[in-house]
Coordinates of C-alpha atoms and ligand atoms in Angstrom, one line a residue:
X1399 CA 101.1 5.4 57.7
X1400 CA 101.4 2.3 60.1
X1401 CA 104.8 0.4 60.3
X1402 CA 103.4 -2.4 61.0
X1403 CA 101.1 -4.7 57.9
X1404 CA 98.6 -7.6 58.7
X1405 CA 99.0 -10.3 56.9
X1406 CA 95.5 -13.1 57.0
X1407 CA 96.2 -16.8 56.1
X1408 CA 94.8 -19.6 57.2
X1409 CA 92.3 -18.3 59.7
X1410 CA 94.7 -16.6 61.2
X1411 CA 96.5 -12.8 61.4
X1412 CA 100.0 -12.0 61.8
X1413 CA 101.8 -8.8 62.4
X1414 CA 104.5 -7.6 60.0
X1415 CA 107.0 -4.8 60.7
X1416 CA 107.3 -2.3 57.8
X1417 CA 110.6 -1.2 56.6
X1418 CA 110.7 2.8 55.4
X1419 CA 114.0 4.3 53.8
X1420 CA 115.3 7.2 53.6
X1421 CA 113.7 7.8 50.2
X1422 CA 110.9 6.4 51.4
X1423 CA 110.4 3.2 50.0
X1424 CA 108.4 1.0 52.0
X1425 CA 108.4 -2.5 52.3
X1426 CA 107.0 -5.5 54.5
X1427 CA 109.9 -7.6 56.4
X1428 CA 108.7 -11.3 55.8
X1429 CA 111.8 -12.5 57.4
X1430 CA 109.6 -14.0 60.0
X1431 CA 106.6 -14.9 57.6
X1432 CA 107.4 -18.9 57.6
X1433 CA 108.2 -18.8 61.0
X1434 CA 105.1 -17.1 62.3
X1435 CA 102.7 -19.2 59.5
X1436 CA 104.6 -22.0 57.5
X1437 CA 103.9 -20.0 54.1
X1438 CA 107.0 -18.8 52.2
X1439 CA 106.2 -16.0 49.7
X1440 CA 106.2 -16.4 45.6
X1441 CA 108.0 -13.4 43.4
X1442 CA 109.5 -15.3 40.3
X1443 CA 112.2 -12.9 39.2
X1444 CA 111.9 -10.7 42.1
X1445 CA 110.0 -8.2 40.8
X1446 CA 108.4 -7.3 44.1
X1447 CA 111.3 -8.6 46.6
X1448 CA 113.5 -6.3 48.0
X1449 CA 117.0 -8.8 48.6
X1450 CA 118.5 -6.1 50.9
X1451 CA 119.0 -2.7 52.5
X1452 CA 121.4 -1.0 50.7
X1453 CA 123.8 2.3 50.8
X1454 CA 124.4 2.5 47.6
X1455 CA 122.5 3.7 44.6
X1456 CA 118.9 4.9 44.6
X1457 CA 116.5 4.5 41.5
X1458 CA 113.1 5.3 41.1
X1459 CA 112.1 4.7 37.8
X1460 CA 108.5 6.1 38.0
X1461 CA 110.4 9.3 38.0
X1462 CA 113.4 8.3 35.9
X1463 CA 115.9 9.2 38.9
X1464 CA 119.5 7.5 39.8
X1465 CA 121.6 8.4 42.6
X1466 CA 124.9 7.0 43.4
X1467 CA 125.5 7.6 47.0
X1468 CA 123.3 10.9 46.9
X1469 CA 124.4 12.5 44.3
X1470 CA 122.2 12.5 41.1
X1471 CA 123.3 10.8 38.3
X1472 CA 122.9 13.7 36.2
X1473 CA 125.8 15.7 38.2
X1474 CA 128.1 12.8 38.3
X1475 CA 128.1 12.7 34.7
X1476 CA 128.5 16.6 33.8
X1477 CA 130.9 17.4 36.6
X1478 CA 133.3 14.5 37.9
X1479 CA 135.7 11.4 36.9
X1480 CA 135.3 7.9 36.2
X1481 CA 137.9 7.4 39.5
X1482 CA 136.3 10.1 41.7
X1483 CA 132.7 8.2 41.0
X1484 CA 135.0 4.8 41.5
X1485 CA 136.0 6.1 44.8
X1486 CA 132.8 7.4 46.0
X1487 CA 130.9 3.8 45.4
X1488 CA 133.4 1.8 46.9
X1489 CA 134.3 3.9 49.6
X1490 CA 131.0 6.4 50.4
X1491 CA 132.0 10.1 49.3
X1492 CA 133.7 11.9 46.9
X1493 CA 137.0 11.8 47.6
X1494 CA 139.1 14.7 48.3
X1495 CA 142.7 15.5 46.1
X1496 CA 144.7 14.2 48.4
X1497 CA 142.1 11.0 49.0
X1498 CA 141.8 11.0 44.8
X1499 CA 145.8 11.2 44.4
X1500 CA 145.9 8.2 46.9
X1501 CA 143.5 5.9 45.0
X1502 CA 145.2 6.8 41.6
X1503 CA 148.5 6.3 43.1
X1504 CA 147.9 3.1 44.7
X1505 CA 146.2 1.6 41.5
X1506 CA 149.3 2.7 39.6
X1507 CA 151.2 0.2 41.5
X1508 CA 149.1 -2.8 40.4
X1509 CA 148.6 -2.1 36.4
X1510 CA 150.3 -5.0 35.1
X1511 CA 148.8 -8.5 35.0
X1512 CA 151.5 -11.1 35.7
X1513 CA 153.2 -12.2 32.5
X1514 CA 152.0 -15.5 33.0
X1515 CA 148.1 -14.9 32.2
X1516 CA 149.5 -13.7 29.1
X1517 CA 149.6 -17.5 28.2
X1518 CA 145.9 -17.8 28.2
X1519 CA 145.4 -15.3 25.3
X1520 CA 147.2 -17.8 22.9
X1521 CA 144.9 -20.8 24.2
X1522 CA 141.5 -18.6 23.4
X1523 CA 140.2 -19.9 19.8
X1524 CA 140.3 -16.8 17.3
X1525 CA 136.4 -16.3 17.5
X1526 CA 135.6 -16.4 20.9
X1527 CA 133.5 -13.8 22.7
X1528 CA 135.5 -11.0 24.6
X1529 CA 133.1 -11.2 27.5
X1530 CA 134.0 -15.2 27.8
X1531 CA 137.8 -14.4 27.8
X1532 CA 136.8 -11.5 30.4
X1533 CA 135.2 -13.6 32.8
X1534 CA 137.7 -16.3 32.9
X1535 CA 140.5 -13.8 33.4
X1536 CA 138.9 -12.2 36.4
X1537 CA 138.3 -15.5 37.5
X1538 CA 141.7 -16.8 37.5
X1539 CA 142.9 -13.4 39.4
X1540 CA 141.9 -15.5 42.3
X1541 CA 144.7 -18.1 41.1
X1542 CA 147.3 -15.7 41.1
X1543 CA 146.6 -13.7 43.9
X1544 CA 145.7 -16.7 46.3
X1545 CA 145.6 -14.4 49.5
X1546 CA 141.8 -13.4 48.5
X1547 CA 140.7 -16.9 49.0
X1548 CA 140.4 -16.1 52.8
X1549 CA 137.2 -15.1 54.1
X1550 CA 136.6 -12.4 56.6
X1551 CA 140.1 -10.7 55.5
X1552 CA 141.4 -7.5 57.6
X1553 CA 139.7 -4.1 55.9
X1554 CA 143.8 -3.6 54.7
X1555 CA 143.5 -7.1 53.1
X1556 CA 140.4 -6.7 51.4
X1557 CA 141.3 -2.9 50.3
X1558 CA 144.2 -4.9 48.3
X1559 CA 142.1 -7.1 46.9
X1560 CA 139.9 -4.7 45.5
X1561 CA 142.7 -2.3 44.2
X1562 CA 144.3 -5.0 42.6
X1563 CA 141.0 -5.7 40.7
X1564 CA 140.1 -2.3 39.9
X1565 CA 144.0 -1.4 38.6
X1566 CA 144.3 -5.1 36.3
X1567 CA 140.9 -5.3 34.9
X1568 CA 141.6 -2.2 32.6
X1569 CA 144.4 -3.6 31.4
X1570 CA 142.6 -7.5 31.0
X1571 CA 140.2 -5.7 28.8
X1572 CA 142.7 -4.1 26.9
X1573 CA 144.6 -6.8 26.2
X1574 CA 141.6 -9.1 24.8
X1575 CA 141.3 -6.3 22.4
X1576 CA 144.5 -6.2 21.3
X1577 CA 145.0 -9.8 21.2
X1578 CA 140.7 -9.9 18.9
X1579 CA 143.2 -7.3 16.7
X1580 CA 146.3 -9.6 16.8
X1581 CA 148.4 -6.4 17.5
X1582 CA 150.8 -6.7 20.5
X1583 CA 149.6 -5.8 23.7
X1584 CA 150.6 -2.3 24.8
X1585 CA 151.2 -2.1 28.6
X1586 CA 150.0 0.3 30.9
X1587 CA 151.8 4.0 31.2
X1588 CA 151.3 5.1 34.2
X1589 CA 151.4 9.0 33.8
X1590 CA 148.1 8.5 32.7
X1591 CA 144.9 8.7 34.8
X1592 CA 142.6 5.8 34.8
X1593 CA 140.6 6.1 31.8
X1594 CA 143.3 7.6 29.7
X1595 CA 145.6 4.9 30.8
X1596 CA 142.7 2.5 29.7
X1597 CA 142.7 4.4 25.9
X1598 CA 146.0 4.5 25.8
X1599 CA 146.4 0.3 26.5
X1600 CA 143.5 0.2 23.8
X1601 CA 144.1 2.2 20.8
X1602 CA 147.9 2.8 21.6
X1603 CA 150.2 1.5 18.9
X1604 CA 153.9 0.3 19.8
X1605 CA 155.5 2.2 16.5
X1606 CA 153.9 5.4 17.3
X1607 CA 153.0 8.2 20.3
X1608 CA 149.4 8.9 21.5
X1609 CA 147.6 11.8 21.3
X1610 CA 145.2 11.5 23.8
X1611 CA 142.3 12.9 22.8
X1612 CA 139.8 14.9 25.5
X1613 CA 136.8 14.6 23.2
X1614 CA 137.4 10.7 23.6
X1615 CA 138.5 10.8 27.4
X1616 CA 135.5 12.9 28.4
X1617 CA 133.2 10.4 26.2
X1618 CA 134.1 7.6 28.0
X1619 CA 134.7 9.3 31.5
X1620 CA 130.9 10.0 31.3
X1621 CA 130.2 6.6 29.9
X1622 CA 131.9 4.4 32.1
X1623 CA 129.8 6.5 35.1
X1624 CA 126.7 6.4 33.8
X1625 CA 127.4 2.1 33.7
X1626 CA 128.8 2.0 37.1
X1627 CA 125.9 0.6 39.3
X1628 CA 122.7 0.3 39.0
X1629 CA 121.3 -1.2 42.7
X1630 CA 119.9 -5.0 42.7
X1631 CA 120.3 -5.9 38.8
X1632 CA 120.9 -9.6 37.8
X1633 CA 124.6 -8.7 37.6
X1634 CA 124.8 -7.1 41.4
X1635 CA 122.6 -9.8 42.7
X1636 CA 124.7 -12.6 41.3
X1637 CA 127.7 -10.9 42.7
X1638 CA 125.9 -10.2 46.5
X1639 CA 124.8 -13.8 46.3
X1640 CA 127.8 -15.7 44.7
X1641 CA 130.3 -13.4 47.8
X1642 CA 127.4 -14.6 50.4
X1643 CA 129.0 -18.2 50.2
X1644 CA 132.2 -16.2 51.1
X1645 CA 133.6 -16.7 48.0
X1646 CA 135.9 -14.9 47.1
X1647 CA 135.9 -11.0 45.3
X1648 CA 137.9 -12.2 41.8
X1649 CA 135.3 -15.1 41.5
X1650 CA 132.3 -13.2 42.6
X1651 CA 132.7 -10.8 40.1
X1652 CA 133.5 -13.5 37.6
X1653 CA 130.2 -14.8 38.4
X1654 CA 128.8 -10.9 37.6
X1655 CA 130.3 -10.9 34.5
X1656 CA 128.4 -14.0 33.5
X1657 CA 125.0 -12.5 34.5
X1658 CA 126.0 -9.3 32.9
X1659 CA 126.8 -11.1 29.5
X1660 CA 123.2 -11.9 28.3
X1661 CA 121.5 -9.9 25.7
X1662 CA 118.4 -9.2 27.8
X1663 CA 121.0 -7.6 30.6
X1664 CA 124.3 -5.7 29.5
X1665 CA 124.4 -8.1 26.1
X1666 CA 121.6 -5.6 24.9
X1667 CA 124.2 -2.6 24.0
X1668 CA 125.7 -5.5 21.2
X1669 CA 122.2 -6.6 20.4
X1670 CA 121.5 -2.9 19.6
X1671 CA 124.2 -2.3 17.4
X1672 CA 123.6 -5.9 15.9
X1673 CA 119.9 -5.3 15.5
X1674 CA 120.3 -2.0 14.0
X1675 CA 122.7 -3.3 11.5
X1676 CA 120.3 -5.6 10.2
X1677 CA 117.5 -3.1 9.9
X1678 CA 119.7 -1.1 7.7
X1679 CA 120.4 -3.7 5.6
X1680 CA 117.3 -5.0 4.9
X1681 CA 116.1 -1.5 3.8
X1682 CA 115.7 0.7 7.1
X1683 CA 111.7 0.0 7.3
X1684 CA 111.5 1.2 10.6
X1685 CA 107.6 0.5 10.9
X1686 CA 108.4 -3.0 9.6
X1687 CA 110.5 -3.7 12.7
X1688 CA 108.2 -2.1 15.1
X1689 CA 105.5 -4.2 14.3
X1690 CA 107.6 -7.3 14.2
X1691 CA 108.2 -6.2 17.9
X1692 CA 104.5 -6.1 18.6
X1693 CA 103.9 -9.2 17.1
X1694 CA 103.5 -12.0 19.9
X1695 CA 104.2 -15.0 17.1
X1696 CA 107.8 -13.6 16.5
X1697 CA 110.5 -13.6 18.8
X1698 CA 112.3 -10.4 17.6
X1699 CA 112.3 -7.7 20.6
X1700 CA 113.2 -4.1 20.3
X1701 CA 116.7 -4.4 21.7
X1702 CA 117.8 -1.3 23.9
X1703 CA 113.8 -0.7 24.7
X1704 CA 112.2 -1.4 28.0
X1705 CA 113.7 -1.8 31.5
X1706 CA 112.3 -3.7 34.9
X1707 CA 112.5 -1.0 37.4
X1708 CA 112.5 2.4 34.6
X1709 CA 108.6 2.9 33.7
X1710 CA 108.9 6.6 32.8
X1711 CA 112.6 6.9 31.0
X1712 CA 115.6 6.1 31.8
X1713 CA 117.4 8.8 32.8
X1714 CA 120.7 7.4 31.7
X1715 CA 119.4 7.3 28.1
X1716 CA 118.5 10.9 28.0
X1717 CA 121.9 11.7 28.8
X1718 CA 123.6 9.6 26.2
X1719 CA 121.4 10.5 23.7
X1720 CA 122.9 14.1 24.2
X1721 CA 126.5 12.8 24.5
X1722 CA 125.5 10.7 21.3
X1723 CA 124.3 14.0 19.2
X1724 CA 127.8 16.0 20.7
X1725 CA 130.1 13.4 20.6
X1726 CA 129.4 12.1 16.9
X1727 CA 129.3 16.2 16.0
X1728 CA 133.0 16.6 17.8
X1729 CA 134.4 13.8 15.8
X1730 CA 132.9 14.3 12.5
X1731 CA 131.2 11.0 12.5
X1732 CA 128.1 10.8 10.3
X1733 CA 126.6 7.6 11.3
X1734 CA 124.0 6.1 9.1
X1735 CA 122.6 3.6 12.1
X1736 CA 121.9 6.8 14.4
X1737 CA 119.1 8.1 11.7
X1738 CA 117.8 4.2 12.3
X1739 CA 117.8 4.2 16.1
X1740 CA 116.0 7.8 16.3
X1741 CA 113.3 6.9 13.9
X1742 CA 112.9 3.7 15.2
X1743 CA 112.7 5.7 19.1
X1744 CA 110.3 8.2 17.5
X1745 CA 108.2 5.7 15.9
X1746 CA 108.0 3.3 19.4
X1747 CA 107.2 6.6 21.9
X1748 CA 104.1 7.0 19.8
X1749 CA 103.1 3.5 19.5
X1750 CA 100.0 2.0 21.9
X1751 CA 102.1 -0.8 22.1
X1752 CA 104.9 0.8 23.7
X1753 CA 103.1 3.8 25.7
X1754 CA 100.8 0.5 27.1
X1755 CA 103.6 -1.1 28.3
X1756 CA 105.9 2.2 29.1
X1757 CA 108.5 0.9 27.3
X1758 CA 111.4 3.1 26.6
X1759 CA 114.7 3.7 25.4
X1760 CA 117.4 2.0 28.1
X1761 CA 121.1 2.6 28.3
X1762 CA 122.6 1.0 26.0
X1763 CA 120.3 2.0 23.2
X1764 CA 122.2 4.6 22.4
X1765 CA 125.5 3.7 24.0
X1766 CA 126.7 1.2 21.2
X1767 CA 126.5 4.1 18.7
X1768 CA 129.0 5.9 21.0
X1769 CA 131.5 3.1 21.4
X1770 CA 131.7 2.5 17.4
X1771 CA 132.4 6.4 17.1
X1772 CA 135.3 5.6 19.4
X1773 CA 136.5 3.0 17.5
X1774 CA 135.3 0.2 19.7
X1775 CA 133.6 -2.9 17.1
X1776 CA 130.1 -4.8 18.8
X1777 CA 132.0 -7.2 20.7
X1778 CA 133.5 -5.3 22.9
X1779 CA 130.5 -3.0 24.0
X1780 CA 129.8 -5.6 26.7
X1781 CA 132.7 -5.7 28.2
X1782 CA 132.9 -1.7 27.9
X1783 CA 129.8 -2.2 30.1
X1784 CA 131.8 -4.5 32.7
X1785 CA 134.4 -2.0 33.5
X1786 CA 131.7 0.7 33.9
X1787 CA 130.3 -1.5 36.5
X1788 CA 133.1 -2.9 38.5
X1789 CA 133.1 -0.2 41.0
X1790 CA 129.5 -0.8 41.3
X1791 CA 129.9 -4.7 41.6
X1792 CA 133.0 -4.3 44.2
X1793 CA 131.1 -1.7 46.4
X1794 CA 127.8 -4.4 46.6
X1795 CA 130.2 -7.4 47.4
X1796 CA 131.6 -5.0 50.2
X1797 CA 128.0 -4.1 51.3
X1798 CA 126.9 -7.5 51.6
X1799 CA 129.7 -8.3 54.3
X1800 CA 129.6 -5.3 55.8
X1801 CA 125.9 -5.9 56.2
X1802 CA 127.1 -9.6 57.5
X1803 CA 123.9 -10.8 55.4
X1804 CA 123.9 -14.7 55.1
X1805 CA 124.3 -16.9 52.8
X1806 CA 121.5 -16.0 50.1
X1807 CA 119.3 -19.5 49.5
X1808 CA 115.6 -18.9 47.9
X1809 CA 112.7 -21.4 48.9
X1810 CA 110.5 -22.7 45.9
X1811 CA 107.4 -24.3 45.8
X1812 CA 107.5 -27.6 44.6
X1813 CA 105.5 -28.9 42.1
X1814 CA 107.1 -31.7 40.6
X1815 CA 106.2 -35.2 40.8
X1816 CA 105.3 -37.1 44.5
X1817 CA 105.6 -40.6 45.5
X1818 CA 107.0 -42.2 42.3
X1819 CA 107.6 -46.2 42.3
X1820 CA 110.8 -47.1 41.1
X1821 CA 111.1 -49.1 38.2
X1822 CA 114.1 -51.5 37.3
X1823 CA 116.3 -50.0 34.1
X1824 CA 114.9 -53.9 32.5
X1825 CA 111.7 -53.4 33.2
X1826 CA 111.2 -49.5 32.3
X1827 CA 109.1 -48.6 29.1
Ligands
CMC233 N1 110.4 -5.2 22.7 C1 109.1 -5.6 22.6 N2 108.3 -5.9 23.6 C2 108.8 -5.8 24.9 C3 110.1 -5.4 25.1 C4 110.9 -5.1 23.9 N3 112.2 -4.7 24.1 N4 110.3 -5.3 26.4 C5 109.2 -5.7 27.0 N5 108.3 -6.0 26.1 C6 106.9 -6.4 26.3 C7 106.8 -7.9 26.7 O1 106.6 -8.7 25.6 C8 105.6 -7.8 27.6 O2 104.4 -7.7 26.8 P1 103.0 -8.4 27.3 O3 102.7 -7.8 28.6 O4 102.0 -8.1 26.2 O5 103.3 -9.9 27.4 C9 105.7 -6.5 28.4 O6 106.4 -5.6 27.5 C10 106.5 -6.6 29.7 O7 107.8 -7.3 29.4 P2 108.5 -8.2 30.4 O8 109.5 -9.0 29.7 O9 107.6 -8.9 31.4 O10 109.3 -7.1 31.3 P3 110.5 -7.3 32.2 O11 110.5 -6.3 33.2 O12 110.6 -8.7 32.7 O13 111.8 -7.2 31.2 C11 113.6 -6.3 30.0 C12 112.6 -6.1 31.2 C13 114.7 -5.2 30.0 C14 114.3 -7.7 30.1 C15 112.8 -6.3 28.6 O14 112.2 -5.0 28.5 C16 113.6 -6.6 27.4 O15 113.8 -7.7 27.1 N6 114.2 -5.5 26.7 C17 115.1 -5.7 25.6 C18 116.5 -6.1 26.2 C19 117.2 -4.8 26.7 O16 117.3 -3.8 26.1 N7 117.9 -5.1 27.9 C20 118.7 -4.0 28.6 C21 118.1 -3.6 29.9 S1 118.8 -2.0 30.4 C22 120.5 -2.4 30.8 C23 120.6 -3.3 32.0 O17 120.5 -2.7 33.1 O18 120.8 -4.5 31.9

C-alpha cells in the first residue's frame, strides 16, 4: 500500500502523504491541498473528514467495535468503575488504587457548588428542559471559578479545572432534579464513591437514610461507561472546536451540552421513550410505525435506530439490551414499552428498508427503558447521557491542546448571490 495518493485537477497532479493508524485507518492529509492547487475539499457533515488524530477512543462500526484507550468496550463495562474508566480517558490508563484513591479523594474536596448558583434554580420557569438548566450551569462554572478563563494554564492549573468539573457536575445534575421535583436539594456525602454519591444526591430524601442499592449502582456504573466517549461526534467536535478558540473548559463543554441536546444526537434516548409511549397508546401496531418510518412523505423516524459511523450494530446496544433484560428482572419491573421496543427491533432487522440501509438499534434505544426502571422520568435521560460523557468531552478538550491544533475554521464554497446593485430602502420593490 503506498503512503503517498495522487490527486489530478486541473491538468495537473499533486502528491498527497497518507496517514495510517495504529488500527489502521488510512487517510489522505489535504492539509496542503489548497496550497498545492487552490481547490479546498467538500464533505457536508464530515462524513468522510477525519478533523484530527486522536488517542482516545477507537470505533469501527463495520465491525461494531469501541475501544476507549485500548481496552474494549465490552470489558470496561463487565469489569471496572464509572471513575476508573473517568480516569483512564482523561488521564491514558487505568489507574492504580492508590492513583484511583487520589482521583476520588481529590474530587471529594470539590462536591459542593457554591451556594450562590443555587439562586439560579429559583429563576428557571417550572417547565423548562433539564438539559437547558444543565448547559447554563456548566456555563456559568466559568463565572465562579474565573481562574479557567486563562489560556495555556500550568498542567496543575488545568488538572483543577477539570476536577472541579468532573466533582460539581454530579451534583448540578442532581440538583435540577430535585429542584423539576420541588424537593430540597440533598448535598453531596462524601463517604460515597462517585456514582453512589451521584444516587444518593438524586433519590436521597432529607427525612430518611439511603439504602444504596448495588443492583442500581452497578446499572448505572455500566451505563454511565458505555456513554462516556464516543471519538468525533457532534458533541466532541463542538467541544474540540469551541476549546480551539481557547475558550475556556466550563464553556466548552457548555457548548457540548448544546450539541449533545438534539434529538438526532443524545436527545434520541428521550425521543425513544417519548416515541414509544405514543406507540403504546395509539394501540402498539408496531408494523404501523415501521412503515410510517419507511415512508418518505412523513417525517416520523424510528428514534433509537441508525447511527453515522455503526453499519453492522452497535455494540453498545447489545450490551444494554442484556443489562435491560437483567436489570428490569432484578428489580421486578414489568415494563409494558420493553415488549414495544423489541417487536418494533424485531420487526426493523427484518425489514428491506432497514437491512438496505443497515440501520440498527443505537444506544440509547434501549437505555431510556433502563433509566425509567431506575426511577429516572424522560427529561432527565439526556442529561443522564451528559454525565456519561463528560470524561469523554474533558479528555478531547485536553487532546486538542495537547495536540496544539489551531483554531478549527471550515472553508465553504460559495454559492450565493455575486455582484448585486444596491438599491435605496425608497426605491426598493
Ligand atoms: N428511521 C428511518 N429512516 C432512517 C433512520 C431512522 N431512524 N435513520 C436513517 N434513516 C434513513 C434515511 O432516511 C436515509 O434514507 P434514504 O437513503 O432513503 O434517504 C438513510 O437511512 C441514511 O440516513 P442519513 O440521515 O443520511 O444517515 P446519517 O448518518 O446522516 O444519520 C442518524 C445518522 C443517527 C442521525 C440517523 O440514523 C437518525 O436520525 N437516527 C434517529 C435518531 C437517533 O437515534 N440518534 C441517536 C444516534 S446514537 C447516539 C449518539 O451518539 O448520538
Amino acid at each position: 500500500m503506498s503512503d503517498i495518493a495522487e490527486i489530478k485537477v486541473d491538468g495537473k497532479t499533486v502528491e498527497l502523504p497518507v496517514i495510517t493508524g495504529t488500527e489502521d485507518e488510512k487517510a489522505i492529509d489535504i492539509s496542503k491541498l489548497r496550497d498545492l492547487t487552490g481547490f479546498v475539499t467538500l464533505d457536508t457533515g464530515f462524513k468522510n473528514t477525519g478533523s484530527t488524530k486522536s488517542k482516545i477512543t477507537f470505533l469501527d462500526g463495520e465491525k461494531g467495535i469501541l475501544k476507549y484507550r485500548g481496552y474494549s468496550i465490552e470489558e470496561l463495562a463487565a469489569k471496572s468503575s464509572f471513575l476508573e474508566v473517568i480516569y483512564l480517558i482523561i488521564y491514558g490508563d487505568l489507574p492504580t488504587q492508590k492513583q484511583l484513591e487520589d482521583l476520588q479523594a481529590d474530587i471529594s474536596k470539590h462536591t459542593l457548588i457554591h451556594e450562590d448558583m443555587k439562586k439560579f434554580f429559583d429563576g428557571y420557569p417550572s417547565r423548562s428542559h433539564p438539559m437547558g438548566q444543565l448547559g447554563s450551569l456548566i456555563f456559568s462554572l466559568s463565572t465562579f471559578y474565573p481562574e479557567c478563563l486563562k489560556p495555556n494554564q500550568t498542567a496543575e492549573e488545568q488538572d483543577l479545572t477539570i476536577i472541579k468539573l468532573l466533582a460539581k457536575f454530579p451534583t448540578i445534575v442532581s440538583f435540577v432534579y430535585k429542584k423539576s421535583l420541588g424537593h430540597p436539594l440533598i448535598y453531596p456525602k462524601n463517604k460515597y464513591d462517585y456514582v453512589t454519591n451521584f444516587l444518593w444526591m438524586t433519590f436521597g430524601q432529607r427525612t430518611e437514610d439511603y439504602d444504596v442499592n448495588p443492583i442500581v449502582v452497578n446499572a448505572m456504573n455500566k451505563l454511565l461507561i458505555l456513554h462516556a466517549d464516543h471519538e468525533q461526534n457532534c458533541s466532541a467536535s463542538t467541544v474540540r472546536i469551541v476549546g480551539s478558540s481557547d475558550c475556556n473548559l466550563y464553556a466548552s463543554i457548555a457548548a457540548g451540552i448544546a450539541a449533545l441536546w438534539g434529538p438526532l444526537h443524545g436527545g434520541a434516548n428521550q425521543a425513544v421513550i417519548d416515541m414509544l409511549e405514543l406507540i403504546k397508546a395509539d394501540g402498539g401496531d408496531t408494523e404501523k410505525w415501521i412503515a410510517k418510518a419507511k415512508d418518505k412523505n412523513d417525517p416520523f423516524r424510528m428514534m433509537g435506530f441508525g447511527h453515522r459511523v455503526y453499519k453492522n450494530f452497535d455494540p453498545r446496544a447489545k450490551i444494554i439490551k442484556k443489562a435491560c433484560d437483567d436489570i428490569l428482572e432484578n428489580l421486578g419491573i414489568d415494563d409494558p414499552i420493553l415488549e414495544i421496543a423489541k417487536k418494533l427491533e424485531e420487526a426493523a432487522l427484518t425489514d428491506q428498508y432497514f437491512i438496505d440501509r443497515k440501520l440498527y438499534p443505537n444506544v440509547d434505544f434501549y437505555s431510556g427503558i433502563i433509566y425509567r426502571a431506575l426511577g429516572f422520568p424522560s427529561e432527565m435521560f439526556t442529561v443522564l447521557f451528559a454525565l456519561g460523557r463528560l470524561p469523554g468531552w474533558i479528555a478531547q478538550w485536553k487532546e486538542m491542546h495537547e495536540n496544539k491544533e489551531p483554531i478549527g475554521r471550515p472553508r465553504q464554497i460559495y454559492v450565493g448571490e455575486t455582484d448585486r446593485e444596491f438599491v435605496e430602502l425608497k426605491d426598493r420593490k
